[in-house]
């Protein structure tokens, strides 16, 4: 029998009278439940409230419906089926609308009607209701048994491939995201190793996306992390990060961050040009603040490993990070400054910061603006740049208002270490100026002078 998948939102409410659990037409006929008002109460603990046919249809929106239940006019499941003299059945509201337009023919056969009466099709009516009742009960029972659902899906994943595997992974991800008990069931039943085994050099990105979306919500032990740190699996994660949706990108960064924590000896596996490029794309995408935050968190973790900093500098990350500074919120701004400070400890990093025209003006604006920690990171970056070429950089810094900002830091109640660094940087900036000119550049009031 051909099947049709209905769309949401095109059904009207229809109530069926009677009581008890309706599962098939024979039961419906025997019990005499063929009309009346009100909903049906399903006993036995599964459903304790009356449900309309419309309600069940809405919750079973994606289910395939037998074609005999579909109105030929609207191509939607019928709730109030009526039959014409030609023997064709339609949804009552649809055929009445057909008549109101001046048509006196059967829409399906185009026969002229010799009798314009319509007869309620009670048998089909109840068959539709009982079919939806059965599907609805099965869905509810399945959704309540979270552990059973998880175990069933894990068994399915061992057997299926292709689109069926994708659907099973999607269902498992939905359950794991919604229920903490599902996470424990997965980990307690070797689910991590099963899902991890699906990741390999020939895995399709749609499978990888769903699998990563599950793994990022689980508590991974050392063995699970070690398995995922294999080069071919890391390579797949990086490819998925570059090609997936924003949600997939975020999941990939979170999983990679989880795998990197405390992994000093294995961090080289993440020294991938493709990974760094993908992270910078996420960080520069202003449309998705959550993605920016996730990308910066992972890049900060990577930059904490000295052996990986040269690779980050080498792909031109510094000017790209400097350019996005004005667009970042406070949390992201601090992460970006931490990264830039770490990169400034390299000779190549300090040189890249100096060569970027936006470094000094963008960083100077952050002094005493966001937080004390941001001021500390900004001062470290400016010190690394200015000491590299004092004559070239000090004048640019002073023109950008650095001297005045440094005096504010010195006079504030912040950390003494910051005050000392500010005094040293202020002295460095004053080398190219006479006292009178420097004071004027600082834009000081007479009292401050």
Coordinates of C-alpha atoms in Angstrom, one line a residue:
X1 CA 0.0 0.0 0.0
X2 CA 1.4 3.4 -0.9
X3 CA 2.4 5.6 2.0
X4 CA 2.2 9.4 2.5
X5 CA 4.0 11.6 5.0
X6 CA 1.7 14.4 6.1
X7 CA 2.9 17.9 6.9
X8 CA 2.2 19.7 10.2
X9 CA -0.4 22.2 10.9
X10 CA -3.2 21.4 8.4
X11 CA -5.5 19.3 10.6
X12 CA -8.7 20.3 12.4
X13 CA -9.9 19.1 15.8
X14 CA -12.1 16.0 15.8
X15 CA -13.3 14.2 18.9
X16 CA -14.4 10.6 19.2
X17 CA -16.5 9.3 22.0
X18 CA -16.3 6.2 24.0
X19 CA -13.8 4.8 26.5
X20 CA -11.1 2.3 26.8
X21 CA -8.0 1.5 24.8
X22 CA -8.8 1.4 21.0
X23 CA -6.3 -0.6 19.1
X24 CA -8.1 -1.9 16.0
X25 CA -11.3 -1.7 14.0
X26 CA -12.7 -4.9 15.4
X27 CA -12.5 -3.7 18.9
X28 CA -14.0 -0.3 18.0
X29 CA -17.0 -2.0 16.3
X30 CA -17.5 -4.5 19.1
X31 CA -17.4 -1.8 21.7
X32 CA -19.7 0.5 19.7
X33 CA -17.2 3.4 19.7
X34 CA -18.3 5.0 16.4
X35 CA -19.1 8.6 17.2
X36 CA -20.2 11.0 19.9
X37 CA -18.3 13.8 21.6
X38 CA -15.3 14.1 23.8
X39 CA -11.9 12.3 23.6
X40 CA -10.9 8.8 24.3
X41 CA -9.3 7.8 27.6
X42 CA -6.6 5.3 27.3
X43 CA -6.3 3.3 30.5
X44 CA -3.5 1.2 32.0
X45 CA -1.2 4.1 33.0
X46 CA 0.0 4.9 29.5
X47 CA -2.3 7.9 28.9
X48 CA -4.5 9.4 31.6
X49 CA -6.1 12.3 29.7
X50 CA -8.5 12.6 26.8
X51 CA -6.8 13.1 23.5
X52 CA -8.2 14.4 20.3
X53 CA -7.3 13.0 16.9
X54 CA -5.7 16.3 16.1
X55 CA -3.4 16.1 19.1
X56 CA -2.2 12.7 18.1
X57 CA -1.7 13.7 14.5
X58 CA 0.4 16.7 15.6
X59 CA 2.7 14.6 17.8
X60 CA 3.0 11.9 15.1
X61 CA 3.7 14.5 12.4
X62 CA 6.7 12.6 10.8
X63 CA 5.0 9.2 10.8
X64 CA 4.0 7.6 7.5
X65 CA 0.2 7.4 7.1
X66 CA -1.6 4.7 4.9
X67 CA -2.9 6.3 1.7
X68 CA -6.4 5.1 2.4
X69 CA -6.5 7.7 5.3
X70 CA -5.6 10.6 3.0
X71 CA -8.2 13.0 1.6
X72 CA -7.8 13.1 -2.2
X73 CA -8.4 16.9 -2.1
X74 CA -6.0 18.1 0.6
X75 CA -3.6 15.1 0.7
X76 CA -3.9 15.3 4.5
X77 CA -5.1 12.6 6.9
X78 CA -8.9 12.7 7.3
X79 CA -10.5 13.4 10.7
X80 CA -14.2 13.5 9.6
X81 CA -14.4 11.3 6.5
X82 CA -17.6 11.4 4.4
X83 CA -18.6 9.3 1.3
X84 CA -20.3 10.5 -1.8
X85 CA -22.8 8.6 -3.9
X86 CA -19.9 7.6 -6.2
X87 CA -18.3 5.7 -3.3
X88 CA -15.4 8.1 -3.0
X89 CA -14.5 9.4 0.5
X90 CA -13.2 12.9 1.4
X91 CA -12.7 15.1 4.4
X92 CA -16.0 16.7 5.2
X93 CA -14.7 20.3 5.2
X94 CA -12.9 19.8 1.9
X95 CA -15.8 18.4 0.0
X96 CA -18.2 21.0 1.3
X97 CA -15.7 23.7 0.1
X98 CA -15.7 22.0 -3.3
X99 CA -19.5 22.2 -3.4
X100 CA -19.5 25.8 -2.3
X101 CA -17.4 26.7 -5.4
X102 CA -20.2 25.5 -7.6
X103 CA -18.8 22.0 -8.4
X104 CA -21.4 19.2 -8.4
X105 CA -19.0 16.4 -9.5
X106 CA -16.9 13.9 -7.7
X107 CA -13.4 15.4 -7.5
X108 CA -11.7 12.1 -8.1
X109 CA -13.8 10.5 -10.9
X110 CA -15.3 13.8 -12.2
X111 CA -18.6 12.0 -12.4
X112 CA -21.7 14.2 -12.1
X113 CA -23.4 13.6 -8.8
X114 CA -27.0 12.1 -9.0
X115 CA -27.3 12.6 -5.3
X116 CA -25.7 15.5 -3.4
X117 CA -25.9 14.0 0.0
X118 CA -22.8 13.0 2.0
X119 CA -22.7 10.1 4.4
X120 CA -20.4 9.9 7.4
X121 CA -17.9 7.1 7.0
X122 CA -17.9 5.9 10.6
X123 CA -16.0 2.7 10.0
X124 CA -13.1 4.5 8.3
X125 CA -13.4 7.3 10.8
X126 CA -12.8 4.9 13.7
X127 CA -10.1 3.0 11.8
X128 CA -8.2 6.2 11.4
X129 CA -8.5 7.0 15.1
X130 CA -7.6 3.5 16.3
X131 CA -4.5 3.5 14.0
X132 CA -3.3 6.8 15.3
X133 CA -4.1 5.6 18.9
X134 CA -1.9 2.6 18.5
X135 CA 1.0 4.6 17.1
X136 CA 0.6 7.2 19.7
X137 CA 0.6 4.6 22.6
X138 CA 3.7 3.0 21.1
X139 CA 5.5 6.3 20.9
X140 CA 4.6 7.3 24.4
X141 CA 5.6 3.9 25.9
X142 CA 8.9 4.1 24.0
X143 CA 9.7 7.6 25.1
X144 CA 9.1 6.8 28.8
X145 CA 11.5 3.9 28.7
X146 CA 14.7 5.9 28.2
X147 CA 17.1 3.0 29.1
X148 CA 15.2 0.6 26.9
X149 CA 15.3 3.1 24.0
X150 CA 19.0 3.6 24.4
X151 CA 19.8 -0.2 24.5
X152 CA 17.5 -0.7 21.5
X153 CA 19.3 2.0 19.5
X154 CA 22.8 0.6 20.4
X155 CA 21.8 -2.8 19.2
X156 CA 20.4 -1.3 16.0
X157 CA 23.7 0.6 15.4
X158 CA 25.6 -2.7 15.4
X159 CA 23.6 -4.0 12.5
X160 CA 22.6 -1.1 10.2
X161 CA 24.4 1.1 7.7
X162 CA 23.7 4.0 5.4
X163 CA 20.6 6.1 6.1
X164 CA 19.4 3.7 8.8
X165 CA 22.6 4.3 10.7
X166 CA 22.2 8.1 10.4
X167 CA 18.6 7.9 11.7
X168 CA 19.6 5.7 14.6
X169 CA 22.4 8.2 15.6
X170 CA 20.0 11.1 15.3
X171 CA 17.6 9.4 17.6
X172 CA 20.3 8.5 20.1
X173 CA 21.6 12.1 20.1
X174 CA 18.1 13.4 20.9
X175 CA 17.7 11.0 23.8
X176 CA 21.2 11.7 25.2
X177 CA 20.7 15.4 24.9
X178 CA 17.4 15.3 26.8
X179 CA 18.1 12.7 29.5
X180 CA 21.0 12.4 31.9
X181 CA 20.1 8.7 32.5
X182 CA 20.6 8.1 28.8
X183 CA 24.2 9.2 29.0
X184 CA 24.9 6.8 31.8
X185 CA 23.2 4.0 29.9
X186 CA 25.4 4.6 26.8
X187 CA 28.6 4.7 28.8
X188 CA 27.7 1.7 31.0
X189 CA 26.9 -0.5 27.9
X190 CA 30.0 0.1 25.8
X191 CA 28.3 2.7 23.8
X192 CA 31.3 5.0 23.6
X193 CA 33.5 2.4 21.9
X194 CA 30.6 1.5 19.6
X195 CA 30.1 5.1 18.5
X196 CA 33.8 5.8 18.3
X197 CA 34.2 2.7 16.0
X198 CA 32.0 4.5 13.5
X199 CA 34.6 7.3 13.0
X200 CA 37.2 6.5 10.5
X201 CA 38.8 7.7 7.2
X202 CA 35.8 6.6 5.1
X203 CA 33.1 7.8 7.4
X204 CA 30.5 10.1 5.8
X205 CA 30.3 13.6 7.4
X206 CA 26.6 13.2 8.2
X207 CA 27.5 10.1 10.3
X208 CA 30.5 11.9 11.9
X209 CA 28.3 14.9 12.7
X210 CA 25.8 12.8 14.6
X211 CA 28.4 10.7 16.3
X212 CA 30.3 13.7 17.5
X213 CA 27.1 15.3 18.7
X214 CA 26.6 12.3 21.0
X215 CA 30.2 11.9 22.2
X216 CA 30.4 15.5 23.3
X217 CA 27.6 15.0 25.8
X218 CA 29.2 11.8 27.4
X219 CA 31.7 11.3 30.2
X220 CA 34.7 9.9 28.4
X221 CA 37.2 7.8 30.4
X222 CA 40.9 7.7 29.5
X223 CA 40.5 4.7 27.2
X224 CA 37.7 6.5 25.3
X225 CA 39.8 9.6 24.9
X226 CA 42.8 7.6 23.8
X227 CA 40.7 5.9 21.1
X228 CA 39.5 9.2 19.8
X229 CA 43.0 10.7 19.8
X230 CA 44.0 8.4 16.9
X231 CA 45.2 10.5 13.9
X232 CA 42.6 9.2 11.5
X233 CA 39.7 10.1 14.0
X234 CA 41.2 13.5 14.7
X235 CA 41.5 14.1 10.9
X236 CA 37.8 13.3 10.5
X237 CA 36.8 15.6 13.3
X238 CA 38.8 18.4 11.7
X239 CA 37.2 17.8 8.3
X240 CA 33.7 17.7 9.9
X241 CA 34.5 21.0 11.7
X242 CA 35.3 22.7 8.5
X243 CA 32.4 21.3 6.5
X244 CA 29.6 21.0 9.1
X245 CA 26.8 23.3 10.3
X246 CA 27.5 25.8 13.0
X247 CA 26.1 23.3 15.6
X248 CA 28.4 20.6 14.3
X249 CA 31.4 23.0 14.3
X250 CA 30.7 23.9 18.0
X251 CA 30.4 20.2 18.9
X252 CA 33.7 19.4 17.2
X253 CA 35.5 22.2 19.0
X254 CA 34.1 21.1 22.3
X255 CA 35.1 17.4 21.7
X256 CA 38.6 18.4 20.6
X257 CA 38.9 20.6 23.7
X258 CA 37.8 17.7 25.9
X259 CA 40.4 15.4 24.3
X260 CA 43.2 17.9 24.7
X261 CA 42.8 18.5 28.4
X262 CA 45.9 17.3 30.2
X263 CA 47.3 15.8 27.0
X264 CA 50.8 17.4 26.8
X265 CA 52.5 14.4 25.2
X266 CA 49.8 13.9 22.5
X267 CA 49.1 17.5 21.5
X268 CA 51.1 17.3 18.3
X269 CA 48.2 15.3 16.7
X270 CA 46.3 18.7 16.7
X271 CA 49.0 20.6 14.9
X272 CA 46.9 20.7 11.8
X273 CA 46.8 23.6 9.4
X274 CA 43.2 22.6 8.5
X275 CA 42.2 22.8 12.1
X276 CA 43.7 26.3 12.7
X277 CA 42.1 27.6 9.5
X278 CA 38.7 26.2 10.5
X279 CA 39.0 27.7 14.0
X280 CA 39.8 31.1 12.6
X281 CA 36.8 30.9 10.3
X282 CA 34.5 30.2 13.3
X283 CA 36.1 33.0 15.3
X284 CA 35.6 35.6 12.6
X285 CA 31.9 34.6 12.0
X286 CA 30.1 37.4 13.9
X287 CA 26.7 35.7 13.1
X288 CA 27.3 33.0 15.7
X289 CA 28.6 34.3 19.1
X290 CA 28.5 30.7 20.6
X291 CA 30.7 29.5 17.8
X292 CA 33.2 32.4 18.3
X293 CA 33.4 31.5 22.0
X294 CA 33.9 27.8 21.3
X295 CA 36.6 28.5 18.7
X296 CA 38.5 30.8 21.0
X297 CA 38.3 28.3 23.9
X298 CA 39.9 25.6 21.8
X299 CA 42.5 28.0 20.2
X300 CA 43.4 29.2 23.7
X301 CA 44.0 25.6 24.8
X302 CA 46.1 24.9 21.8
X303 CA 48.2 28.0 22.3
X304 CA 49.0 27.0 25.8
X305 CA 51.2 24.3 24.3
X306 CA 54.5 25.9 23.4
X307 CA 55.2 23.4 20.6
X308 CA 52.0 24.5 18.8
X309 CA 52.4 28.2 18.9
X310 CA 54.7 28.5 15.9
X311 CA 52.1 26.7 13.8
X312 CA 49.4 29.2 14.9
X313 CA 51.6 32.2 14.1
X314 CA 52.7 30.6 10.8
X315 CA 49.2 30.6 9.4
X316 CA 48.7 34.3 10.0
X317 CA 46.4 34.0 13.0
X318 CA 47.7 37.1 14.8
X319 CA 46.5 39.8 12.4
X320 CA 43.1 38.0 12.1
X321 CA 42.7 37.9 15.9
X322 CA 43.7 41.5 16.3
X323 CA 41.1 42.6 13.7
X324 CA 38.3 40.9 15.5
X325 CA 39.1 42.4 19.0
X326 CA 36.7 45.4 18.6
X327 CA 33.8 43.0 17.9
X328 CA 34.2 40.6 20.8
X329 CA 32.2 40.5 24.0
X330 CA 34.0 40.5 27.4
X331 CA 34.3 36.8 27.7
X332 CA 35.6 36.3 24.2
X333 CA 37.9 39.3 24.4
X334 CA 39.7 37.9 27.4
X335 CA 40.3 34.6 25.6
X336 CA 41.6 36.4 22.5
X337 CA 44.0 38.5 24.6
X338 CA 45.3 35.3 26.4
X339 CA 46.0 33.8 23.0
X340 CA 47.8 36.9 21.7
X341 CA 49.8 37.2 24.9
X342 CA 50.9 33.5 24.5
X343 CA 51.9 34.1 20.9
X344 CA 53.8 37.3 21.8
X345 CA 56.3 35.3 23.8
X346 CA 57.7 34.0 20.5
X347 CA 60.0 36.2 18.5
X348 CA 57.9 35.5 15.4
X349 CA 54.7 36.3 17.3
X350 CA 56.0 39.6 18.6
X351 CA 57.2 40.5 15.1
X352 CA 53.7 39.6 13.6
X353 CA 52.1 41.8 16.3
X354 CA 54.4 44.7 15.5
X355 CA 53.8 44.4 11.7
X356 CA 50.0 44.5 12.2
X357 CA 48.9 48.1 12.0
X358 CA 45.9 47.5 14.1
X359 CA 47.7 45.9 17.1
X360 CA 48.6 49.0 19.0
X361 CA 45.4 51.1 18.5
X362 CA 43.1 48.1 19.1
X363 CA 44.9 46.9 22.2
X364 CA 45.4 50.4 23.7
X365 CA 41.6 50.9 23.7
X366 CA 41.2 47.9 25.9
X367 CA 43.3 49.3 28.8
X368 CA 41.1 50.0 31.9
X369 CA 38.0 49.2 29.8
X370 CA 36.9 45.6 30.4
X371 CA 38.6 44.1 33.4
X372 CA 41.8 44.0 35.3
X373 CA 42.8 40.7 33.7
X374 CA 42.2 42.1 30.3
X375 CA 44.3 45.2 31.2
X376 CA 47.1 42.8 32.3
X377 CA 47.1 40.8 29.0
X378 CA 46.9 44.0 27.0
X379 CA 49.9 45.5 28.8
X380 CA 51.9 42.3 28.2
X381 CA 51.1 42.4 24.5
X382 CA 52.0 46.1 24.2
X383 CA 55.3 45.6 26.1
X384 CA 56.3 42.8 23.8
X385 CA 55.6 45.0 20.7
X386 CA 57.1 48.3 22.0
X387 CA 60.4 46.8 23.3
X388 CA 60.9 45.1 20.0
X389 CA 61.2 48.5 18.2
X390 CA 60.9 51.3 20.8
X391 CA 61.6 54.2 18.3
X392 CA 59.0 52.9 15.8
X393 CA 56.3 51.8 18.2
X394 CA 56.4 54.3 21.0
X395 CA 55.3 57.2 18.8
X396 CA 52.5 55.1 17.4
X397 CA 51.5 54.1 20.9
X398 CA 51.5 57.6 22.3
X399 CA 49.5 58.9 19.3
X400 CA 46.9 56.1 20.1
X401 CA 46.6 57.5 23.6
X402 CA 48.7 54.9 25.4
X403 CA 50.5 57.3 27.7
X404 CA 47.2 58.7 29.1
X405 CA 45.9 55.2 29.6
X406 CA 49.1 54.1 31.4
X407 CA 48.8 57.0 33.8
X408 CA 45.2 56.0 34.6
X409 CA 46.5 52.5 35.4
X410 CA 49.2 53.8 37.7
X411 CA 46.8 56.0 39.6
X412 CA 44.2 53.3 39.9
X413 CA 43.8 50.8 42.7
X414 CA 44.8 47.8 40.6
X415 CA 47.5 45.2 41.1
X416 CA 51.0 46.7 41.9
X417 CA 52.5 44.5 39.2
X418 CA 50.3 46.2 36.6
X419 CA 51.3 49.6 38.0
X420 CA 55.0 48.6 37.7
X421 CA 54.6 47.3 34.1
X422 CA 52.7 50.5 33.2
X423 CA 55.5 52.7 34.6
X424 CA 58.1 50.8 32.6
X425 CA 56.1 51.0 29.4
X426 CA 55.4 54.8 30.1
X427 CA 59.2 55.3 30.4
X428 CA 59.8 53.5 27.2
X429 CA 57.2 55.6 25.4
X430 CA 58.8 58.8 26.6
X431 CA 62.2 58.2 25.2
X432 CA 61.5 59.9 21.9
X433 CA 60.0 63.1 23.4
X434 CA 61.0 66.1 25.4
X435 CA 59.3 66.4 28.7
X436 CA 57.0 69.3 27.5
X437 CA 55.9 67.5 24.4
X438 CA 55.4 64.2 26.2
X439 CA 53.2 65.9 28.9
X440 CA 51.1 67.4 26.2
X441 CA 50.8 64.0 24.4
X442 CA 49.6 62.5 27.7
X443 CA 46.7 65.1 27.7
X444 CA 47.2 65.7 31.4
X445 CA 45.4 68.3 33.5
X446 CA 47.6 70.7 35.5
X447 CA 46.6 68.9 38.7
X448 CA 47.8 65.6 37.3
X449 CA 51.0 67.2 36.0

